[in-house]
Each structure stands twice: as C-alpha cells, then as structure tokens.
C-alpha cells in the first residue's frame, strides 16, 4: 500500500499502472489541482485498487486559485481529498494568507459533505493546519503526510484524532525517526510521496512504501509480518470508520 503517491506525475505513469495494481492492494494518488483530478481519475479508472484524491497543492495556490470553486464543487463526488494543506516554509510564505483561506474552505466543505479522508501537507505550518482541523472536527479523518513539526505539535495532532503517513525518506532523518516513535501504532500507514521523495538519489516507487517494514518492526518490537498486518488493520479501520 501507498497512502500518498503522485503516481500521475511519474514520467511513465501509464506504463507503471499494471505493476502498481499488481503490487499494491491500495494506492492513494494525491493530485495537485482539481483539473488534474479530473484527468487522472479518467486515466486510472480501470484500476480499482488505485484511488485518486481531489487536491489543490499549497505550493501552487497562486497559480491555481481560480480552480477553487471547481474544487469545492467536486468535494461531494470525491471519496478522498488530497493533497491539500499549508506550507509555511520561506519559499511559499508569500502565499500564506491565500493558502490558509483555501485550506479552510476545502476542510469546511469536507465537513458539509459528511466527512472525507484527507491527505494533508503541513510543512512549516503544523499549528496553522491543526487550527483549521480543530475548527472543523467533522471534516473527516485527517492524514498528516510526512509530518515534520515538533513533538508538542505532534501530541496536539494525536489529540485531534489525526493519522500519519510515513515513508522511507522521512525515516532517513533523525527528526523523522524521533517523531515516528511518538506516533500511535494504530494510526500510522506507509507512503512514498514519489516521485518527489528519493532515497539514494532514486525516486521512490509506489511499492517502496512498505519497505520501511524492517525499520518499523525494530521500532515497534514486532515482526515484519506483524507490521504489515497492523497496517492492513489500520487501513481497514480508516476506510470503515465514521467521520470524526
């Protein structure tokens, strides 16, 4: 499984579909804009274990702000929402006000629509993201992808019912490892964030998400098989649970 992939943005996305479908029982493909969601949904429609999430990536909100009304109109139809969120890093700080406005609007619409599974970007903006989630407690289960905030922010996220998707690139660094240790085992799922995330200079592929099972097994003190069983149980709980 891979709970956060940009499968549509690999150079040979169409050529990878059969292999992704064969290897992964569940792949969540996050999109960067509503129009991308429409096109990607059409491209991947014959692969039932590849699920396309409706998104508007915070890094490109200035270029895609005119698609907000389209996004909001599509929320009702989309079972998954992502990639959405806020990026507070210096490169994107100039669009922070717009980012917060768009993220709030999308999360609010998720709540109006009865709740959606959301894959959320929070780099350098964990508190801003959590503030919005706190205002809309019935927007649906939020999955914080590649969480990189502080331990205090992580504890707040856990209290708010957040889930976490974690990948090989995140666990390469000491900070990511330390945060992972604090995450509830019942709310963690694997991701890649490929093709953007890389390990040893190579883009991660959707089936690489579960390659962290060896490291996770050591952290959790269980076998690799038990780790994968836990992920399967977590995924079923996420997919079957009622909205928060």
Coordinates of C-alpha atoms in Angstrom, one line a residue:
X1 CA 0.0 0.0 0.0
X2 CA 1.0 3.6 -0.5
X3 CA -1.1 6.3 1.2
X4 CA 0.5 9.3 -0.5
X5 CA 1.7 9.0 -4.1
X6 CA 1.9 11.4 -7.0
X7 CA 1.6 8.5 -9.5
X8 CA 0.2 10.7 -12.2
X9 CA 3.5 12.8 -12.2
X10 CA 5.9 9.9 -12.9
X11 CA 7.5 10.2 -16.4
X12 CA 6.0 6.8 -17.3
X13 CA 2.8 6.9 -15.2
X14 CA 0.6 5.0 -17.7
X15 CA 3.3 2.4 -18.1
X16 CA 3.5 1.8 -14.4
X17 CA -0.2 1.2 -13.8
X18 CA -0.2 -2.5 -14.3
X19 CA 2.8 -3.0 -12.0
X20 CA 1.3 -0.7 -9.3
X21 CA -2.0 -2.6 -9.5
X22 CA -0.2 -5.9 -9.2
X23 CA 2.0 -5.0 -6.3
X24 CA -0.3 -2.7 -4.2
X25 CA -3.6 -3.6 -2.8
X26 CA -4.3 0.1 -2.1
X27 CA -2.6 3.2 -3.6
X28 CA -3.8 6.7 -2.8
X29 CA -2.9 9.1 -5.7
X30 CA -3.0 12.7 -4.5
X31 CA -3.4 15.4 -7.1
X32 CA -2.2 18.9 -7.3
X33 CA -5.3 20.6 -8.8
X34 CA -9.0 19.9 -9.5
X35 CA -8.4 19.7 -13.2
X36 CA -5.6 17.2 -12.6
X37 CA -8.0 15.1 -10.5
X38 CA -10.5 15.0 -13.4
X39 CA -7.9 13.9 -15.9
X40 CA -6.1 11.4 -13.5
X41 CA -9.5 9.9 -12.5
X42 CA -10.2 9.2 -16.1
X43 CA -6.7 7.8 -16.8
X44 CA -6.8 5.4 -13.8
X45 CA -10.5 4.4 -13.9
X46 CA -9.8 0.8 -14.9
X47 CA -7.6 0.1 -11.8
X48 CA -10.0 -0.3 -8.8
X49 CA -7.2 -0.5 -6.2
X50 CA -5.7 2.8 -7.3
X51 CA -7.7 5.7 -5.7
X52 CA -7.4 9.3 -6.8
X53 CA -7.7 12.1 -4.3
X54 CA -9.0 15.6 -5.2
X55 CA -6.5 18.2 -4.3
X56 CA -5.0 21.7 -4.6
X57 CA -1.4 21.6 -3.5
X58 CA -0.4 24.6 -1.2
X59 CA 2.8 25.2 -3.2
X60 CA 0.8 26.2 -6.3
X61 CA -2.2 28.0 -4.9
X62 CA -1.2 31.3 -6.5
X63 CA -1.3 29.7 -10.0
X64 CA -4.3 27.6 -9.3
X65 CA -6.5 29.8 -7.1
X66 CA -9.0 30.2 -9.9
X67 CA -9.8 26.4 -9.6
X68 CA -11.0 26.7 -6.0
X69 CA -14.7 27.0 -7.0
X70 CA -14.3 23.9 -9.1
X71 CA -12.6 22.0 -6.3
X72 CA -15.4 22.9 -3.8
X73 CA -18.0 21.8 -6.3
X74 CA -16.3 18.4 -6.7
X75 CA -15.7 17.6 -3.0
X76 CA -19.1 15.9 -2.7
X77 CA -18.1 13.4 -5.5
X78 CA -14.6 12.7 -4.3
X79 CA -14.2 10.0 -1.6
X80 CA -10.6 11.1 -0.9
X81 CA -9.2 14.7 -0.7
X82 CA -5.5 15.5 -1.1
X83 CA -3.1 16.9 -1.5
X84 CA -4.3 19.9 0.5
X85 CA -2.8 21.9 3.3
X86 CA -0.5 24.7 4.2
X87 CA 3.2 25.2 3.5
X88 CA 4.9 27.7 5.9
X89 CA 8.4 27.3 4.5
X90 CA 10.2 30.5 3.4
X91 CA 9.8 29.7 -0.3
X92 CA 6.0 29.8 0.0
X93 CA 5.4 32.3 2.8
X94 CA 4.3 34.9 0.4
X95 CA 1.1 33.0 -0.4
X96 CA 0.4 32.0 3.2
X97 CA -2.8 34.1 3.6
X98 CA -4.2 32.6 0.4
X99 CA -3.1 29.1 1.4
X100 CA -4.9 29.4 4.8
X101 CA -8.0 30.7 3.1
X102 CA -8.1 27.9 0.5
X103 CA -7.3 25.1 3.0
X104 CA -10.0 26.4 5.4
X105 CA -12.6 26.5 2.6
X106 CA -11.8 22.9 1.5
X107 CA -11.9 21.4 5.0
X108 CA -15.2 23.3 5.7
X109 CA -16.6 21.8 2.5
X110 CA -15.5 18.3 3.6
X111 CA -17.4 18.8 6.8
X112 CA -20.5 19.9 4.9
X113 CA -20.2 16.9 2.7
X114 CA -20.3 14.5 5.6
X115 CA -16.6 14.0 6.1
X116 CA -13.7 12.9 3.7
X117 CA -10.4 11.1 4.2
X118 CA -7.9 13.9 3.7
X119 CA -4.2 13.7 2.9
X120 CA -2.6 16.9 4.3
X121 CA 0.6 18.8 3.8
X122 CA 1.8 20.7 6.9
X123 CA 5.5 21.5 6.4
X124 CA 6.4 24.5 8.5
X125 CA 2.7 25.1 9.3
X126 CA 1.6 22.4 11.7
X127 CA -0.2 24.7 14.1
X128 CA -1.9 26.6 11.3
X129 CA -3.2 23.2 9.8
X130 CA -4.2 22.0 13.3
X131 CA -6.1 25.2 14.0
X132 CA -8.2 24.6 10.9
X133 CA -8.8 20.9 11.7
X134 CA -9.9 21.9 15.2
X135 CA -12.5 24.3 13.8
X136 CA -14.0 21.6 11.6
X137 CA -14.0 18.4 13.8
X138 CA -16.4 16.6 11.5
X139 CA -14.5 17.2 8.2
X140 CA -13.3 13.6 8.3
X141 CA -10.2 11.6 9.2
X142 CA -7.1 13.8 8.5
X143 CA -3.9 12.1 7.5
X144 CA -0.8 14.3 8.1
X145 CA 1.6 13.2 5.4
X146 CA 5.4 13.3 6.2
X147 CA 4.8 15.2 9.4
X148 CA 7.8 17.4 10.3
X149 CA 6.5 19.5 13.2
X150 CA 7.6 19.5 16.8
X151 CA 6.8 16.8 19.4
X152 CA 4.4 19.2 21.0
X153 CA 2.6 19.7 17.7
X154 CA 2.5 16.0 17.2
X155 CA 0.9 15.5 20.5
X156 CA -1.7 18.0 19.6
X157 CA -2.3 16.3 16.3
X158 CA -2.8 13.0 18.1
X159 CA -5.3 14.6 20.5
X160 CA -7.3 15.9 17.5
X161 CA -7.5 12.4 16.0
X162 CA -5.0 12.8 13.2
X163 CA -3.5 9.9 11.3
X164 CA 0.0 9.8 9.9
X165 CA 1.5 8.5 6.6
X166 CA 5.2 7.8 6.9
X167 CA 7.7 6.8 4.2
X168 CA 11.3 5.8 3.7
X169 CA 12.6 9.4 3.1
X170 CA 11.1 10.6 6.3
X171 CA 12.7 7.8 8.3
X172 CA 16.1 8.5 6.9
X173 CA 16.5 11.5 9.2
X174 CA 16.8 11.5 13.0
X175 CA 14.0 14.0 13.4
X176 CA 11.6 11.9 11.4
X177 CA 12.6 8.8 13.4
X178 CA 12.0 10.6 16.7
X179 CA 8.6 11.8 15.6
X180 CA 7.7 8.3 14.4
X181 CA 8.5 6.9 17.8
X182 CA 5.7 9.1 19.3
X183 CA 3.0 8.2 16.7
X184 CA 0.3 5.7 17.8
X185 CA 0.8 2.4 16.0
X186 CA -2.9 2.2 15.3
X187 CA -2.8 5.5 13.3
X188 CA 0.3 5.0 11.1
X189 CA 0.2 4.0 7.4
X190 CA 3.1 3.8 4.8
X191 CA 3.6 6.3 2.0
X192 CA 6.2 7.2 -0.6
X193 CA 5.5 10.8 -1.8
X194 CA 7.1 9.6 -5.0
X195 CA 8.3 10.7 -7.4
X196 CA 9.4 13.7 -5.4
X197 CA 10.7 11.8 -2.4
X198 CA 14.0 10.0 -3.1
X199 CA 16.3 7.6 -1.4
X200 CA 19.9 7.2 -2.5
X201 CA 19.2 9.6 -5.4
X202 CA 16.3 7.5 -6.9
X203 CA 12.6 8.3 -6.8
X204 CA 10.6 6.1 -4.6
X205 CA 8.1 3.9 -6.4
X206 CA 4.6 3.2 -5.0
X207 CA 5.5 -0.3 -3.9
X208 CA 8.5 1.0 -1.9
X209 CA 6.2 2.4 0.8
X210 CA 6.2 -0.9 2.7
X211 CA 10.0 -1.2 2.5
X212 CA 10.0 0.6 5.9
X213 CA 8.6 -2.6 7.5
X214 CA 12.1 -3.7 8.7
X215 CA 12.8 -0.4 10.4
X216 CA 9.3 -0.2 11.8
X217 CA 9.5 -3.8 13.1
X218 CA 12.6 -2.8 15.1
X219 CA 10.8 0.3 16.5
X220 CA 7.7 -1.5 17.4
X221 CA 9.4 -4.6 18.7
X222 CA 7.4 -7.0 16.5
X223 CA 8.0 -9.0 13.3
X224 CA 7.8 -7.6 9.7
X225 CA 4.7 -9.7 9.1
X226 CA 3.1 -8.2 12.2
X227 CA 3.9 -4.7 11.0
X228 CA 2.1 -5.4 7.7
X229 CA -0.8 -6.9 9.5
X230 CA -1.0 -3.8 11.6
X231 CA -1.0 -1.6 8.6
X232 CA -3.8 -3.7 7.0
X233 CA -5.8 -3.3 10.2
X234 CA -5.2 0.4 10.3
X235 CA -6.2 0.8 6.7
X236 CA -9.4 -1.1 7.2
X237 CA -10.2 1.0 10.3
X238 CA -9.6 4.2 8.4
X239 CA -11.7 3.2 5.5
X240 CA -14.6 1.8 7.6
X241 CA -14.7 4.4 10.4
X242 CA -17.3 7.1 10.7
X243 CA -16.2 10.7 10.4
X244 CA -14.7 12.3 13.5

